[in-house]
XYZ file of C-alpha atoms in Angstrom:
477
model
C 65.189 67.588 123.403
C 65.426 71.316 122.872
C 68.402 73.034 124.450
C 67.417 76.267 126.202
C 68.544 79.373 124.365
C 70.209 80.612 127.552
C 72.429 77.504 127.626
C 73.314 77.984 123.953
C 74.160 81.609 124.595
C 76.459 80.828 127.498
C 78.076 77.967 125.566
C 78.782 80.298 122.655
C 80.186 82.897 125.040
C 82.428 80.311 126.738
C 83.659 78.942 123.377
C 84.621 82.395 122.137
C 86.575 83.196 125.283
C 88.249 79.789 125.239
C 89.422 80.535 121.699
C 90.668 83.999 122.710
C 92.608 82.684 125.694
C 94.115 79.854 123.633
C 95.163 82.395 120.989
C 97.004 84.461 123.621
C 99.096 81.381 124.439
C 99.605 79.964 120.919
C 99.758 82.888 118.498
C 102.935 84.660 119.769
C 105.102 81.572 119.227
C 107.370 81.728 116.129
C 105.828 84.997 115.019
C 106.955 88.613 114.942
C 105.333 90.936 117.528
C 103.593 92.905 114.771
C 102.059 89.824 113.170
C 101.103 88.468 116.595
C 99.270 91.702 117.449
C 97.368 91.578 114.162
C 96.278 87.982 114.711
C 95.310 88.571 118.341
C 93.188 91.546 117.325
C 91.379 89.334 114.817
C 90.862 86.600 117.421
C 89.351 89.039 119.903
C 87.046 90.663 117.348
C 85.919 87.515 115.476
C 87.110 84.346 117.260
C 85.492 81.651 115.127
C 86.388 83.103 111.690
C 89.886 83.734 113.074
C 90.257 80.028 113.923
C 89.419 79.006 110.354
C 91.750 81.608 108.868
C 94.528 80.731 111.308
C 94.467 77.052 110.378
C 94.585 78.017 106.693
C 97.341 80.653 106.710
C 98.227 81.326 110.331
C 101.759 79.952 110.502
C 104.583 81.161 108.317
C 105.907 77.639 107.862
C 105.660 75.276 104.937
C 103.983 71.886 105.465
C 106.032 68.997 106.821
C 106.773 67.438 103.429
C 108.299 70.702 102.239
C 110.372 71.153 105.394
C 111.739 67.650 104.900
C 112.957 68.641 101.442
C 114.506 71.821 102.826
C 116.631 69.731 105.177
C 118.130 68.005 102.142
C 119.053 71.279 100.424
C 122.585 71.709 101.841
C 123.582 68.299 100.518
C 121.947 68.955 97.135
C 123.777 72.267 96.704
C 127.084 70.922 98.017
C 127.010 68.065 95.517
C 126.151 70.400 92.651
C 129.026 72.771 93.360
C 131.565 70.389 94.894
C 134.068 70.963 92.086
C 133.613 74.732 92.256
C 134.189 75.142 96.000
C 137.890 75.851 95.659
C 137.300 78.442 92.928
C 134.639 80.202 95.011
C 136.897 80.325 98.079
C 139.477 82.201 96.013
C 136.916 84.963 95.380
C 135.938 85.524 99.029
C 136.035 89.272 99.574
C 137.743 91.232 102.317
C 135.542 94.186 103.139
C 136.355 97.326 105.117
C 135.594 97.048 108.826
C 132.492 99.269 108.571
C 130.898 96.869 106.052
C 131.761 93.534 107.612
C 128.878 93.519 110.113
C 126.285 93.831 107.372
C 128.026 91.122 105.334
C 128.194 88.772 108.325
C 124.501 89.277 109.061
C 123.529 88.598 105.451
C 125.683 85.459 105.413
C 124.158 84.260 108.691
C 120.679 84.534 107.155
C 121.263 83.318 103.597
C 124.411 81.183 104.089
C 126.141 82.835 101.123
C 129.406 84.804 101.374
C 130.422 88.096 99.777
C 132.490 87.594 96.625
C 134.718 89.891 94.604
C 135.424 90.044 90.889
C 131.922 90.988 89.707
C 130.379 93.504 87.323
C 126.858 94.813 87.959
C 124.810 96.843 85.470
C 121.513 98.500 86.341
C 118.749 98.554 83.737
C 115.798 100.855 84.558
C 114.208 100.701 81.095
C 111.401 98.153 80.993
C 111.483 97.048 77.362
C 115.279 97.359 77.144
C 115.660 94.934 80.052
C 113.525 92.338 78.257
C 115.399 92.789 74.978
C 118.765 92.401 76.731
C 117.521 89.271 78.477
C 116.385 87.787 75.167
C 119.760 88.654 73.619
C 121.514 86.814 76.454
C 119.272 83.773 75.977
C 119.982 83.792 72.231
C 123.715 83.529 73.023
C 123.337 80.715 75.570
C 125.447 77.617 74.919
C 124.580 75.169 77.691
C 121.682 76.160 79.947
C 119.123 78.844 80.757
C 117.479 78.894 84.195
C 114.517 81.189 84.844
C 112.347 81.688 87.919
C 109.569 84.307 87.968
C 106.686 85.068 90.279
C 104.668 86.443 87.345
C 105.345 85.067 83.889
C 102.675 86.053 81.368
C 101.871 84.652 77.945
C 101.519 88.178 76.526
C 103.895 89.905 74.110
C 106.619 90.214 76.769
C 106.493 86.724 78.222
C 105.776 85.279 74.781
C 108.948 86.808 73.329
C 111.010 85.236 76.109
C 109.297 81.868 75.583
C 110.192 82.039 71.889
C 113.812 82.704 72.832
C 113.768 79.653 75.115
C 112.389 77.473 72.327
C 115.088 78.752 69.963
C 117.682 77.873 72.574
C 116.410 74.321 73.047
C 116.369 73.858 69.262
C 120.157 74.364 69.268
C 120.662 71.980 72.181
C 120.533 74.332 75.190
C 118.834 73.022 78.333
C 116.118 75.464 79.418
C 114.374 75.248 82.774
C 111.506 77.510 83.810
C 109.895 77.887 87.239
C 106.748 79.996 87.625
C 104.787 80.593 90.810
C 101.376 78.932 90.953
C 99.665 82.014 92.375
C 101.496 84.869 90.650
C 101.239 83.225 87.206
C 97.872 81.499 87.685
C 96.133 83.479 84.883
C 98.817 82.592 82.364
C 99.680 78.986 83.140
C 97.471 77.362 80.508
C 98.642 79.783 77.824
C 102.290 79.098 78.641
C 101.752 75.346 78.658
C 100.073 75.619 75.250
C 102.989 77.630 73.828
C 105.551 75.144 75.175
C 103.698 71.971 74.176
C 105.918 69.863 71.945
C 109.067 71.801 72.856
C 112.001 70.758 75.047
C 111.623 73.594 77.553
C 111.243 72.108 81.042
C 108.596 74.052 82.966
C 107.510 73.434 86.550
C 104.906 75.162 88.712
C 106.149 76.432 92.073
C 103.973 75.346 95.015
C 100.875 74.311 93.035
C 97.696 74.432 95.082
C 96.981 71.119 96.815
C 94.676 70.385 99.735
C 95.384 66.719 100.369
C 98.603 64.749 99.656
C 101.563 67.165 99.785
C 99.248 70.035 100.651
C 100.517 73.572 100.074
C 99.813 76.953 101.602
C 98.185 79.454 99.268
C 99.864 82.413 100.995
C 103.476 81.133 101.073
C 104.787 82.027 97.630
C 108.054 82.148 95.706
C 108.285 85.837 94.810
C 111.796 85.678 93.327
C 112.908 86.839 89.900
C 116.044 84.928 88.885
C 117.841 84.286 85.601
C 121.065 82.287 85.225
C 122.584 81.716 81.785
C 125.513 79.310 81.322
C 126.568 80.010 84.904
C 128.089 83.265 83.633
C 125.239 85.794 83.430
C 122.622 86.511 86.073
C 119.610 88.792 86.310
C 117.888 89.846 89.521
C 115.502 92.642 90.492
C 111.849 93.630 90.649
C 110.650 93.072 87.088
C 108.298 90.224 86.233
C 107.860 89.015 82.664
C 104.615 90.743 81.800
C 103.797 93.838 79.769
C 104.501 97.115 81.564
C 100.812 98.061 81.693
C 99.818 94.947 83.593
C 96.528 96.559 84.622
C 94.585 99.261 82.721
C 96.087 102.646 83.519
C 98.795 101.165 85.763
C 102.196 101.161 84.035
C 105.054 99.595 85.956
C 108.415 101.257 86.534
C 111.059 98.649 87.419
C 114.750 98.207 88.114
C 116.819 95.104 87.435
C 120.501 94.250 87.664
C 122.558 92.213 85.205
C 125.408 90.471 86.995
C 128.521 88.751 85.696
C 131.322 87.244 87.751
C 131.574 84.807 90.669
C 128.301 86.050 92.201
C 126.433 84.231 89.430
C 127.528 80.974 91.099
C 125.578 82.013 94.194
C 122.526 82.801 92.071
C 122.914 79.368 90.524
C 122.893 77.629 93.919
C 119.627 79.370 94.802
C 118.053 78.219 91.557
C 119.310 74.661 92.011
C 117.702 74.634 95.443
C 114.361 75.955 94.193
C 114.308 73.433 91.341
C 114.989 70.584 93.763
C 112.235 71.707 96.139
C 109.672 71.489 93.325
C 110.928 68.431 91.448
C 113.283 66.433 93.720
C 115.629 66.539 90.738
C 119.275 67.197 91.553
C 120.747 69.429 88.862
C 124.423 68.611 88.462
C 127.292 68.946 86.017
C 130.500 70.939 85.515
C 128.833 73.410 83.148
C 126.744 74.857 85.979
C 129.809 76.491 87.548
C 132.378 77.493 84.911
C 135.952 77.004 86.069
C 137.850 79.074 86.599
C 135.022 81.353 87.681
C 134.942 84.377 85.356
C 136.505 87.509 86.859
C 134.497 90.333 85.285
C 135.196 93.389 87.430
C 136.144 94.697 90.838
C 132.725 94.868 92.498
C 132.040 92.965 95.711
C 128.543 91.479 95.853
C 126.591 89.197 98.141
C 123.449 87.289 97.315
C 120.809 87.036 100.029
C 117.996 84.480 99.654
C 115.314 84.758 102.326
C 111.930 83.339 103.215
C 110.228 80.602 105.254
C 112.933 78.128 104.194
C 115.585 80.298 105.906
C 114.680 80.227 109.625
C 117.799 81.969 110.975
C 116.741 85.489 110.073
C 114.746 87.665 107.697
C 115.427 90.257 105.059
C 114.019 93.008 107.292
C 116.805 92.275 109.792
C 119.280 93.301 107.099
C 117.278 96.410 106.127
C 117.129 97.484 109.769
C 120.829 96.873 110.411
C 121.861 98.786 107.288
C 119.710 101.788 108.225
C 121.119 101.858 111.761
C 124.618 101.847 110.267
C 123.980 104.761 107.890
C 126.010 107.914 108.512
C 124.928 110.312 105.760
C 122.045 109.080 103.614
C 119.364 106.387 103.421
C 116.884 105.863 100.604
C 114.244 103.138 100.426
C 112.279 102.563 97.229
C 109.379 100.126 97.515
C 105.903 99.684 96.029
C 104.442 98.455 99.335
C 105.453 99.924 102.688
C 104.091 97.962 105.653
C 107.078 97.988 108.046
C 107.506 96.309 111.398
C 108.265 98.384 114.460
C 112.019 97.712 114.338
C 112.368 99.017 110.794
C 110.076 101.953 111.479
C 112.196 102.898 114.496
C 115.381 102.582 112.438
C 114.055 105.061 109.864
C 112.875 107.547 112.479
C 116.091 107.439 114.487
C 118.197 107.765 111.336
C 116.389 110.991 110.464
C 116.548 112.269 114.046
C 120.324 111.804 114.202
C 120.771 113.866 111.065
C 120.918 111.234 108.328
C 119.332 112.361 105.045
C 116.499 109.811 105.032
C 114.177 109.173 102.075
C 111.183 106.939 101.525
C 110.023 106.801 97.903
C 106.725 105.066 97.187
C 104.152 105.158 94.436
C 101.212 107.556 94.439
C 99.057 104.662 93.293
C 99.515 100.895 93.559
C 97.496 97.842 92.577
C 96.227 97.237 96.125
C 93.832 99.726 97.716
C 94.021 98.235 101.195
C 97.831 98.400 101.189
C 97.597 102.006 99.961
C 95.499 102.903 102.985
C 97.647 100.998 105.474
C 100.989 102.370 104.291
C 99.733 105.965 104.391
C 99.030 105.587 108.097
C 102.791 105.442 108.694
C 103.671 108.660 106.878
C 102.763 111.198 109.576
C 105.122 109.696 112.155
C 107.932 109.493 109.635
C 107.442 113.077 108.462
C 107.395 114.292 112.074
C 110.756 112.579 112.645
C 112.259 114.243 109.583
C 111.995 111.428 107.008
C 111.400 112.806 103.504
C 108.425 110.928 102.083
C 107.936 111.235 98.320
C 105.052 109.925 96.216
C 106.139 108.945 92.699
C 103.572 110.166 90.156
C 104.113 109.072 86.538
C 103.840 105.275 86.893
C 103.417 102.456 89.381
C 106.867 102.418 90.957
C 107.359 98.678 91.417
C 111.151 98.899 91.856
C 112.597 97.595 95.127
C 115.954 98.894 96.309
C 117.849 100.486 99.155
C 120.948 102.697 99.201
C 123.103 103.485 102.219
C 125.523 106.445 102.090
C 127.787 105.911 99.078
C 128.859 102.455 100.215
C 126.058 99.891 99.940
C 123.239 99.262 97.491
C 120.616 96.527 97.668
C 118.304 95.477 94.860
C 115.969 92.534 94.588
C 112.452 91.145 94.766
C 111.626 92.021 98.383
C 109.052 94.645 99.282
C 109.135 96.446 102.615
C 106.113 94.629 103.983
C 105.282 91.749 106.266
C 104.534 89.433 103.343
C 108.081 89.735 102.010
C 109.531 89.607 105.522
C 107.732 86.479 106.708
C 105.824 84.678 103.951
C 107.524 85.017 100.566
C 110.713 83.473 99.268
C 112.737 86.473 98.094
C 116.136 87.175 96.543
C 118.259 90.271 97.119
C 121.621 91.368 95.773
C 123.791 93.435 98.107
C 126.493 95.447 96.355
C 129.398 96.911 98.309
C 130.506 99.526 95.799
C 130.691 103.307 95.650
C 130.230 103.333 91.868
C 127.135 101.122 92.015
C 125.580 103.023 94.912
C 126.092 106.373 93.193
C 124.382 104.969 90.084
C 121.515 103.795 92.294
C 121.300 107.265 93.828
C 121.177 108.789 90.355
C 118.122 106.647 89.565
C 116.563 107.653 92.884
C 117.064 111.298 91.991
C 115.194 110.645 88.743
C 112.290 109.324 90.811
C 112.384 112.372 93.078
C 112.261 114.734 90.109
C 108.755 113.493 89.288
C 107.478 112.911 92.825
C 105.417 114.914 95.332
C 107.193 115.647 98.626
C 104.794 115.335 101.551
C 105.013 118.133 104.112
C 103.717 117.921 107.656
C 101.079 120.631 107.422
C 99.527 119.424 104.163
C 99.558 115.769 105.163
C 98.011 116.397 108.588
C 95.271 118.463 106.923
C 93.827 115.511 104.991
C 90.205 114.651 105.878
C 89.641 113.166 109.326
C 87.600 110.288 107.891
C 90.500 109.357 105.622
C 92.846 109.258 108.616
C 90.442 107.002 110.506
C 90.158 104.566 107.582
C 93.960 104.515 107.206
C 94.434 103.760 110.891
C 91.902 100.940 110.732
C 93.782 99.486 107.765
C 96.986 99.787 109.771
C 95.559 97.565 112.510
C 95.393 94.632 110.095
C 98.506 95.608 108.099
C 100.674 92.866 109.682
C 98.297 90.343 108.089
C 98.583 91.851 104.598
């Protein structure tokens, strides 16, 4: 029997509105206001496609099997470092009163304390950073732990793989984690290079759609190196040639860390390895005792992501900006802020803080380019100095506050890093470090274009419209 077209039309109409009303009830739960607004807009414009997309990537939570493993993490890490607990407690840092709030917030989110006795070196030179990493691997005696979002089998990644093979040939245990999405183009090449060697490689969150299904959009975006429990590397740089795309040459910044903070980097790696393999890495060599005392710098490691439900990295960014008294500088390749962070930047500038946002003139994502530019006018009007870096793709990710606090890591200033990606950040409570970070920021500014209100507001009206449309969906990027 044929169903009248009028009945079909009303049924379709009723189904769409049922979906919209259900979305109003369901979507805001466990989601930031910005992300909720983006999803609700999509549901009201295209209800049925929104349902399909929502079931695929709509919740910033890992599947149940993964959450079950996360619950076991505290025990896994405690067992691994049980003999080092006393040594770590001796390095707990006492910070000045004006820094303790930030440290407490970071500890509440990542469960890791601030530790003294560290040395931190910044390396802004792309090839030099890789050569120094290889030199550290060539001196390894017990273990090398690497985790990278993008690990290529090109001349950069290949040179590191060769160093790992050399290390295993002399009896060093080498473990490598690479993200299934970020390194998808290079996985087969890496597996071919490592075939027949003793390097242990695992894929982070490989794509599955049935047993132990995974989410394609929840990724491990960290860049971590731990060597013999004594040397750590953290920052923005992946292991891929600088010109990762034709005409797009990356500018990066990484930090080489020695001292007790490396133990915290080690715990993060142990946790990530367990989540992928269920293998509990253990042994006294993981945490040298006594912990090496390499300097006077106080540092704090901050892991964040869907596995850390008590807070997000943007909470720390926002709190640090609100606490600034003289100067704030954010360097990020992708700027898609939430309202809280945007307000923090505007109010910092309005209360007289020298406030800088440094982004790249060109990135590898056109839609993000459009969306982030929609935020510039409001920032400029509030007095934020917005600078577009010209020579290369500025992929570095760091934040400096006054001359007291510097933060460097893998996290972008966007909703993906805030809600979806596993990230790692190093907070450094040091005047010397922060001044060095500011020196690097000044180098960026020397080759950047400062946006002024009149010139920016004079850009074509059509361009402004397209940017504002991109902004509407920016929480979903």
